[in-house]
Coordinates of C-alpha atoms and ligand atoms in Angstrom, one line a residue:
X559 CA 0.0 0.0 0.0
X560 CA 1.2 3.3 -1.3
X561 CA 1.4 5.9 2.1
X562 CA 2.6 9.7 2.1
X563 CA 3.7 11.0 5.8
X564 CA 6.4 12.5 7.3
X565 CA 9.6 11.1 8.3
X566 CA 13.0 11.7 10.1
X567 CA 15.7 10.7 8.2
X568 CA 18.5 10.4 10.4
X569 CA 18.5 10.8 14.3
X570 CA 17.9 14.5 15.5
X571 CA 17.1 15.7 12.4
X572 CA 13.8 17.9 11.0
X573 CA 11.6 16.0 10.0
X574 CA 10.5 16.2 5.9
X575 CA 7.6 14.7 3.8
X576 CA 7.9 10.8 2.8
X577 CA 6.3 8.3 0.7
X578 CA 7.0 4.8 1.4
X579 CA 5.2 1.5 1.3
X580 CA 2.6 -0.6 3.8
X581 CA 2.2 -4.1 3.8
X582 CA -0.6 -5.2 2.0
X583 CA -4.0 -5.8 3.7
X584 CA -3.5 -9.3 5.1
X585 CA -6.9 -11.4 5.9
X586 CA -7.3 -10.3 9.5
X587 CA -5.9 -6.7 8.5
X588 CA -7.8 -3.4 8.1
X589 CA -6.8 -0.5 6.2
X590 CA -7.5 2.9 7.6
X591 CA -7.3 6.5 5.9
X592 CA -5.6 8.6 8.9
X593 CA -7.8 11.4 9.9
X594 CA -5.7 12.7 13.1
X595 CA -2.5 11.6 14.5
X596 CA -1.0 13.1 18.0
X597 CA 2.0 14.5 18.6
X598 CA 3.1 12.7 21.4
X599 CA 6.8 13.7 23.6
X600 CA 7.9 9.7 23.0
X601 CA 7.8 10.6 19.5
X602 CA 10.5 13.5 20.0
X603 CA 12.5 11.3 22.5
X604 CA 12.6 8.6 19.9
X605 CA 13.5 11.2 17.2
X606 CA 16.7 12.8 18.9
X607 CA 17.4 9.0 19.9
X608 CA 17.3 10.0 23.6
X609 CA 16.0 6.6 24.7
X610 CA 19.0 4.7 23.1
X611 CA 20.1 3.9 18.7
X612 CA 16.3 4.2 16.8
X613 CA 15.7 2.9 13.3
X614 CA 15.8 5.7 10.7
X615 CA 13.9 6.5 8.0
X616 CA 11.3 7.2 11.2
X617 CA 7.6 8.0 10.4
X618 CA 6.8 8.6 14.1
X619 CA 2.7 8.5 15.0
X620 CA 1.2 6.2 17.7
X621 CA -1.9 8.5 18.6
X622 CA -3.9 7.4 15.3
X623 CA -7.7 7.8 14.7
X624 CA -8.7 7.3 10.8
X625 CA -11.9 5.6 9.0
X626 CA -11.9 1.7 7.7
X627 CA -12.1 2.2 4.3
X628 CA -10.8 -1.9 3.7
X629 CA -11.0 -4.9 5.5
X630 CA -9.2 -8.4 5.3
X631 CA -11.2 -11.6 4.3
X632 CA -11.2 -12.3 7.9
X633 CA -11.9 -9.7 9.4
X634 CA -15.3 -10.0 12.5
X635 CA -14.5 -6.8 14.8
X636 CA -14.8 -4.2 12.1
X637 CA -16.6 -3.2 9.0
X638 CA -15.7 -0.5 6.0
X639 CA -16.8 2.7 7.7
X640 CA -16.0 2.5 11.4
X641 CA -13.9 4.6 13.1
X642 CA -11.1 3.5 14.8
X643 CA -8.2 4.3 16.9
X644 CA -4.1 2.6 17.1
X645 CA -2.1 3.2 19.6
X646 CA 1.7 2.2 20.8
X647 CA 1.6 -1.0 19.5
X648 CA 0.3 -2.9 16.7
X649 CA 1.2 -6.3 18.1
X650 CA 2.6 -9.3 20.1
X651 CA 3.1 -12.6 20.8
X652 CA -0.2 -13.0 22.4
X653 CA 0.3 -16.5 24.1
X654 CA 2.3 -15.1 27.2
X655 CA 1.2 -14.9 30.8
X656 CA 0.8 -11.0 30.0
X657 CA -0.7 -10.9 26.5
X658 CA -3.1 -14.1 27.9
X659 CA -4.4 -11.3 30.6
X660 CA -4.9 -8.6 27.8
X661 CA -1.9 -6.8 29.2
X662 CA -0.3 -6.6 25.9
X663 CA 1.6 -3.3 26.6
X664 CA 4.0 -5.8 29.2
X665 CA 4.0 -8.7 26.5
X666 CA 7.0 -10.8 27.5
X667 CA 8.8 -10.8 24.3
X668 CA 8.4 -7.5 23.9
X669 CA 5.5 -5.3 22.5
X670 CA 5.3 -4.8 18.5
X671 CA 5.5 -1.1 18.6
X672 CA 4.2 1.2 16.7
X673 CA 7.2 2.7 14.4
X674 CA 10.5 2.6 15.5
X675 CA 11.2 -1.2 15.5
X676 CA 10.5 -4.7 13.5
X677 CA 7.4 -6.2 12.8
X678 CA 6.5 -9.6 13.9
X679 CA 8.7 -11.0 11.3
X680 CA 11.6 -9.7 12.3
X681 CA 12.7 -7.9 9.2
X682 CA 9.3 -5.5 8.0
X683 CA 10.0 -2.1 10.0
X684 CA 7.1 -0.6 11.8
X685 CA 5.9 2.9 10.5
X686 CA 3.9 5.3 12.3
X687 CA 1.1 7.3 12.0
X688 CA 2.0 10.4 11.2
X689 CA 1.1 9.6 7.6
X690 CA -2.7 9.3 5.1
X691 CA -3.1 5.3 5.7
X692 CA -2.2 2.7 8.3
X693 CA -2.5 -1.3 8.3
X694 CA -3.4 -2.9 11.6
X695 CA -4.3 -6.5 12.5
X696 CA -8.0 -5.6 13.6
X697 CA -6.6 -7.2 17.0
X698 CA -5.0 -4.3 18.0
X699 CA -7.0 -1.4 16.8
X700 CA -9.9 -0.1 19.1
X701 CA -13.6 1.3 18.3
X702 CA -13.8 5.2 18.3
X703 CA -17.3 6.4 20.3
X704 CA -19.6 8.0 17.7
X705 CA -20.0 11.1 19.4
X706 CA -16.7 12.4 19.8
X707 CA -14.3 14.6 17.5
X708 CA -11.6 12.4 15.8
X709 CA -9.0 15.6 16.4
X710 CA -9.8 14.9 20.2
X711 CA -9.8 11.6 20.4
X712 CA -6.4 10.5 18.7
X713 CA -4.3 11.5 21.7
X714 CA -6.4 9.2 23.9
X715 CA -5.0 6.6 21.9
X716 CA -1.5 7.2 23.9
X717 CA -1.9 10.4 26.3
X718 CA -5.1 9.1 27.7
X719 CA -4.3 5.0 27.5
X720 CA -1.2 5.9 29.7
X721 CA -3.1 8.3 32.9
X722 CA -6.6 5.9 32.8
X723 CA -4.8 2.7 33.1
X724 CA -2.8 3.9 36.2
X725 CA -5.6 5.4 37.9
X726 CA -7.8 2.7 37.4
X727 CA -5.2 0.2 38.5
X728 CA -4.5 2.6 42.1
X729 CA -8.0 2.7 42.2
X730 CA -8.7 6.2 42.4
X731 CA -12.0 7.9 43.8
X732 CA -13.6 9.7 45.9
X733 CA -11.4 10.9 49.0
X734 CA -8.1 10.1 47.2
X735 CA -5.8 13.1 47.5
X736 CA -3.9 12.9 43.7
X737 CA -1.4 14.8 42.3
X738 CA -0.2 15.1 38.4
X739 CA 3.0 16.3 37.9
X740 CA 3.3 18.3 34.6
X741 CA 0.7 19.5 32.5
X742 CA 1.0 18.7 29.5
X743 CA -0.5 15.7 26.8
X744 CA -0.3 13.1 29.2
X745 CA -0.8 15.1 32.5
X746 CA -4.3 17.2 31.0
X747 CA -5.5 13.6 30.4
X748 CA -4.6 13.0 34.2
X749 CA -6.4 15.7 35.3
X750 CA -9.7 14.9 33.5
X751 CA -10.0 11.1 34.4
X752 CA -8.9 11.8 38.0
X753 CA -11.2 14.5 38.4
X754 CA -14.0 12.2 36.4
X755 CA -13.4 9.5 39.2
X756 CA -14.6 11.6 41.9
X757 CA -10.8 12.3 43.3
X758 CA -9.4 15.3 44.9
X759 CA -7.0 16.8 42.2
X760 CA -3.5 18.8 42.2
X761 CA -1.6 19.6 39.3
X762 CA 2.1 20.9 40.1
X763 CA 3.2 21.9 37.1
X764 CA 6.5 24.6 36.5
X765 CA 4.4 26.5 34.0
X766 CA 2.1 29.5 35.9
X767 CA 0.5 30.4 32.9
X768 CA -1.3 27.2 32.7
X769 CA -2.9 27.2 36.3
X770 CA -6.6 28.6 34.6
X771 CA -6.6 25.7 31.8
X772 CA -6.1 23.0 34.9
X773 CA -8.7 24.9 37.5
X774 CA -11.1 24.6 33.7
X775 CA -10.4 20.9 33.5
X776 CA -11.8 20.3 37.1
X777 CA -8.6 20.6 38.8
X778 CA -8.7 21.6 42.4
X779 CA -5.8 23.0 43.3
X780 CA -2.6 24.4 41.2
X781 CA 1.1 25.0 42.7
X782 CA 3.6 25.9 40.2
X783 CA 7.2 24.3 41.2
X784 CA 8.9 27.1 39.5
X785 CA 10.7 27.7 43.4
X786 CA 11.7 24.6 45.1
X787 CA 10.2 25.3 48.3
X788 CA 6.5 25.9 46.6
X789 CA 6.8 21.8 47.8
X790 CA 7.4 22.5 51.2
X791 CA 4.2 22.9 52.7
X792 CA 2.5 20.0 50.4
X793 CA 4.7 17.2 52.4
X794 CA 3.3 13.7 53.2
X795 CA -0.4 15.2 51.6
X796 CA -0.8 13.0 48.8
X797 CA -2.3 9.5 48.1
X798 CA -1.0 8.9 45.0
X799 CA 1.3 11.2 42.6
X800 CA 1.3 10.7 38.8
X801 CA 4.9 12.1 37.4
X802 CA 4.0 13.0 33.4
X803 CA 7.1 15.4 33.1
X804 CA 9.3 14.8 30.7
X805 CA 12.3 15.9 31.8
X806 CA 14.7 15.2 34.5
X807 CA 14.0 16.2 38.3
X808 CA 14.8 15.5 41.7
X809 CA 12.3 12.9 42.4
X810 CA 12.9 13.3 46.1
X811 CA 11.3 16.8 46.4
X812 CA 8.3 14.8 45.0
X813 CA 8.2 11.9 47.0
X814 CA 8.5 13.4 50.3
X815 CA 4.9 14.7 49.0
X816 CA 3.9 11.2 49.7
X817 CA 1.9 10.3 52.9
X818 CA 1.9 7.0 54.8
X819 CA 2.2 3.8 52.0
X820 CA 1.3 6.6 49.2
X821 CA 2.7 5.6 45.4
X822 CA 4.6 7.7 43.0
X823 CA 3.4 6.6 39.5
X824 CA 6.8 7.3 36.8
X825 CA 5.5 8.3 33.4
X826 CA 7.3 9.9 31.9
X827 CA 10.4 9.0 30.5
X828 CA 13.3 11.4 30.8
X829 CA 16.4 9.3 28.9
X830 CA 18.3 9.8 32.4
X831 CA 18.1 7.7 35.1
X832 CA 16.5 9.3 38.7
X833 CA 18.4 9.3 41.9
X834 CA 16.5 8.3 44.5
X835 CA 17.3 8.2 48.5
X836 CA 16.4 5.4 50.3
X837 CA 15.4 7.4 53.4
X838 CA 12.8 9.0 51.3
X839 CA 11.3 5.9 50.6
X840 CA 11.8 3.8 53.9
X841 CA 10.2 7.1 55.9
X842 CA 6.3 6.5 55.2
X843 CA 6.4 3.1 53.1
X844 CA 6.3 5.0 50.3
X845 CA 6.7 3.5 46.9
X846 CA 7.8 4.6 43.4
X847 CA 5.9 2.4 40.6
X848 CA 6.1 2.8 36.9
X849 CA 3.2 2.8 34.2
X850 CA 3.5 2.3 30.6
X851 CA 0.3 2.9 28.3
X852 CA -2.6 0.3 28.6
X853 CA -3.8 -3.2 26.9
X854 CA -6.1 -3.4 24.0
X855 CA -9.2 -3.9 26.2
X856 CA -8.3 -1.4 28.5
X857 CA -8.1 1.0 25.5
X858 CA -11.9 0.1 24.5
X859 CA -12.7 0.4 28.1
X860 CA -11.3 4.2 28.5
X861 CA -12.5 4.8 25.1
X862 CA -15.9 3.9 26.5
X863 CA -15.9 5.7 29.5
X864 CA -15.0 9.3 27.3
X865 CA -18.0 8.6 25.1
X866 CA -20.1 8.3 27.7
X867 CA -18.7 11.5 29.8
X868 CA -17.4 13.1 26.7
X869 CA -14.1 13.3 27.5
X870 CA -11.9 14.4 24.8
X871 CA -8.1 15.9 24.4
X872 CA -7.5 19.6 24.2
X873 CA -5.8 19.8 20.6
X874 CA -4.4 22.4 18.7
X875 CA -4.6 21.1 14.9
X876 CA -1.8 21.7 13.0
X877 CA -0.6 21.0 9.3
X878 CA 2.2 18.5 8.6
X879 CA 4.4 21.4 7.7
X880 CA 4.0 22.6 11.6
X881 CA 5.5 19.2 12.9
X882 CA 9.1 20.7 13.3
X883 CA 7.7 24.0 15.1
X884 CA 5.8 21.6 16.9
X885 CA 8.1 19.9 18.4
X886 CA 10.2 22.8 19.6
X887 CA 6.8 24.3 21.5
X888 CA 6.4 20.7 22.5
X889 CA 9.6 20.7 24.2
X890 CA 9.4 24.1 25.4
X891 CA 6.0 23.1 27.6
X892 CA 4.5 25.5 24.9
X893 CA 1.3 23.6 23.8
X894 CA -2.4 23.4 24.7
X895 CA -2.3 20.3 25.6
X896 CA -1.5 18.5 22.2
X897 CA -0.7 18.9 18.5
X898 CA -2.5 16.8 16.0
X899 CA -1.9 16.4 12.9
X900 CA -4.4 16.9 10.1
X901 CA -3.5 14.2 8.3
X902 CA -5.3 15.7 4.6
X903 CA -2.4 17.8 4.8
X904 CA 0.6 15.0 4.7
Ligands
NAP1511 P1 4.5 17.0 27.1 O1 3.2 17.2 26.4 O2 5.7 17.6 26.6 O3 4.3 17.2 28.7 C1 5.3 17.1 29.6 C2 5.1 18.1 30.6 O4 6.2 18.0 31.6 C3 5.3 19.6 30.1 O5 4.1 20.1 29.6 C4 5.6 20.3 31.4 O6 4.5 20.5 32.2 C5 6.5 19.3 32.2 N1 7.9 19.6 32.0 C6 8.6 19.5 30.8 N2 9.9 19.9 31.0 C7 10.0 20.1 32.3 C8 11.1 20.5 33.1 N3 12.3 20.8 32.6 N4 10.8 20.7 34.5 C9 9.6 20.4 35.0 N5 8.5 20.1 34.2 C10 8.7 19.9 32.9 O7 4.9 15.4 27.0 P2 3.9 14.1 27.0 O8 3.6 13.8 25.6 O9 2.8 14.4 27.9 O10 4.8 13.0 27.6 C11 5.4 13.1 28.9 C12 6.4 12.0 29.1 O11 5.7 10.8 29.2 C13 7.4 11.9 28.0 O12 8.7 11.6 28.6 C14 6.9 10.7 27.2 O13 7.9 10.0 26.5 C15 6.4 9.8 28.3 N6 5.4 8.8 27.9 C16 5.3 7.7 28.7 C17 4.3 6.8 28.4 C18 4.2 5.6 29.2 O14 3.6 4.6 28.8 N7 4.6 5.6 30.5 C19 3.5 7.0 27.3 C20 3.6 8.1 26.6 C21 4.5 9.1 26.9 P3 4.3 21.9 33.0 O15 4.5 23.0 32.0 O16 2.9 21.9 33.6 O17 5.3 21.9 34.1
ZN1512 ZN1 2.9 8.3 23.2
ZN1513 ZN1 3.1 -11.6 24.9

């Protein structure tokens, strides 16, 4: 299959309009046209190879919401028509203890992911979404609700996978005292599902200007970090903290926010490691976890639960030619809360 996108052709370099080829539609593929695809701050790690040697040409993409417009021979789950959403994988082995539990994100051999790595085969490399078409085993694509915009819904497919899985698996409700740490396309989708569970919600972010968008996304409260001791008088007052920044920071000053056998959820992914003290951990029973997106059902699941409380992504839509621009605001904290991609425009 023909596709036209935008690629990376070396590691840290802008990224420039590509055409390259798709497997063809196999009998339990589907064949999507590519309506929105989010810019997500894995995609600019991958790019700049901050998480370690990436496979170039890159078409980065994994926050994909398009139209079925072709289906394999085989294919039950969807029909020509449907919309539907991919996300950070696109496959896995599917007979470990993980994929057998739907938890295909942790598969033991190692997800299929999205771009930036081999197909099944070992030899086909994966290409993302940021392009007109995808092909996706209909096993790993997800049902988009009717009544939401496409634009709002393609981040879901990563940002808002990644903060519904974790809050759902610390149970959060009402009564829980939760923080999100960073306000960005992962954290804004923090802020609405906590909020939309009924918790009490605080969003420390280092970027003042954005206190009014978190208060109008149901926030409670907002303490900008920009001085250190802004965390002072928020010691040993939360439940459970969700860290979405993407950059390096003294987790310590964050966990000490913990109270008594509160968790520190690790989202994002910085490429350096975090010191951590023992003493900071040992003093409470605290504990620092880590999170990585969500399984397939899981995706359905949060899907369903936006439809019903209309829950979207705040987007800013942007052209293809933006993507470089976009990624400097990106990395600058400078966007409200993420670029998508009008994929007529690749
Ligand atoms: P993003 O939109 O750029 O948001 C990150 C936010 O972190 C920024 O908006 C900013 O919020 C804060 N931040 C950035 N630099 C900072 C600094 N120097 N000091 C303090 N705060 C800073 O990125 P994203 O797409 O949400 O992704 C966030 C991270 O999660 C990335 O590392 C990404 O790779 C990772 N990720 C992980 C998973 C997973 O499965 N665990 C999935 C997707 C992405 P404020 O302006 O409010 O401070
Ligand atoms: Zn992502
Ligand atoms: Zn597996």
């Amino acid at each position: 299959m023909k596709s036209r996108g935008y690629a990376a052709l070396s590691a840290g370099s802008s990224l420039v309009s590509h055409e390259f080829d798709r497997r063809d539609l196999g009998a339990h593929d589907v064949a999507l046209d590519v309506s929105y695809s989010g810019i997500c701050h894995s995609d600019i790690h991958q790019v700049a190879e901050e998480w370690g040697p990436a496979i170039f040409p890159m078409v980065p993409g994994h926050e994909i919401a398009g139209i079925v417009t072709r289906i394999g021979a085989s294919v039950t789950k969807f029909s020509v028509g449907d919309k539907i959403g991919v996300g950070v994988f696109v496959d896995s082995c599917r007979t470990c203890s993980s994929c057998v539990q739907g938890l295909q994100q942790y598969c033991v051999e190692g997800m299929t992911g999205t771009y930036n790595g081999l197909e099944r085969d070992g030899k086909t490399v994966a290409l993302g979404g940021y392009s007109n078409n995808f092909v996706i085993n209909e096993d790993y694509a997800v049902n988009i609700p009717d009544n939401l915009p496409l634009e709002g819904v393609a981040p879901l497919l990563c940002a808002g996978i990644t903060l519904y899985s974790p809050i759902k698996h610390w149970n959060v409700g009402p009564g829980m005292k939760v923080a999100v740490m960073g306000l960005g396309g992962l954290g804004h989708m923090g802020v609405k599902f906590a909020v939309a569970m009924g918790a009490q919600v605080t969003v420390l972010s280092h970027s003042p200007s954005k206190k009014a968008d978190a208060l109008a996304m149901g926030a409670h409260h907002f303490v900008s970090t920009k001085e250190a001791s802004a965390l002072v008088p928020l010691a040993k007052s939360f439940d459970l903290i969700l860290n979405t920044v993407s950059a390096e920071l003294e987790i310590g000053d964050y966990l000490n926010l913990l109270r008594l056998d509160g968790t520190l959820v690790v989202i994002g992914l910085p490429g350096k490691p975090y010191q951590v003290h023992a003493g900071t951990l040992l003093n409470g029973r605290r504990c620092i976890a880590g999170s990585m997106i969500g399984g397939i059902a899981e995706m359905q699941e949060m899907l369903d639960f936006c439809g019903e409380k209309s829950i979207v992504s705040d987007v800013e839509v942007i052209e293809a030619s933006y993507i470089n621009e976009a990624y400097k605001r990106t990395v600058a904290s400078d966007v409200k809360y993420r670029f998508v991609i009008d994929a007529a425009t690749f």
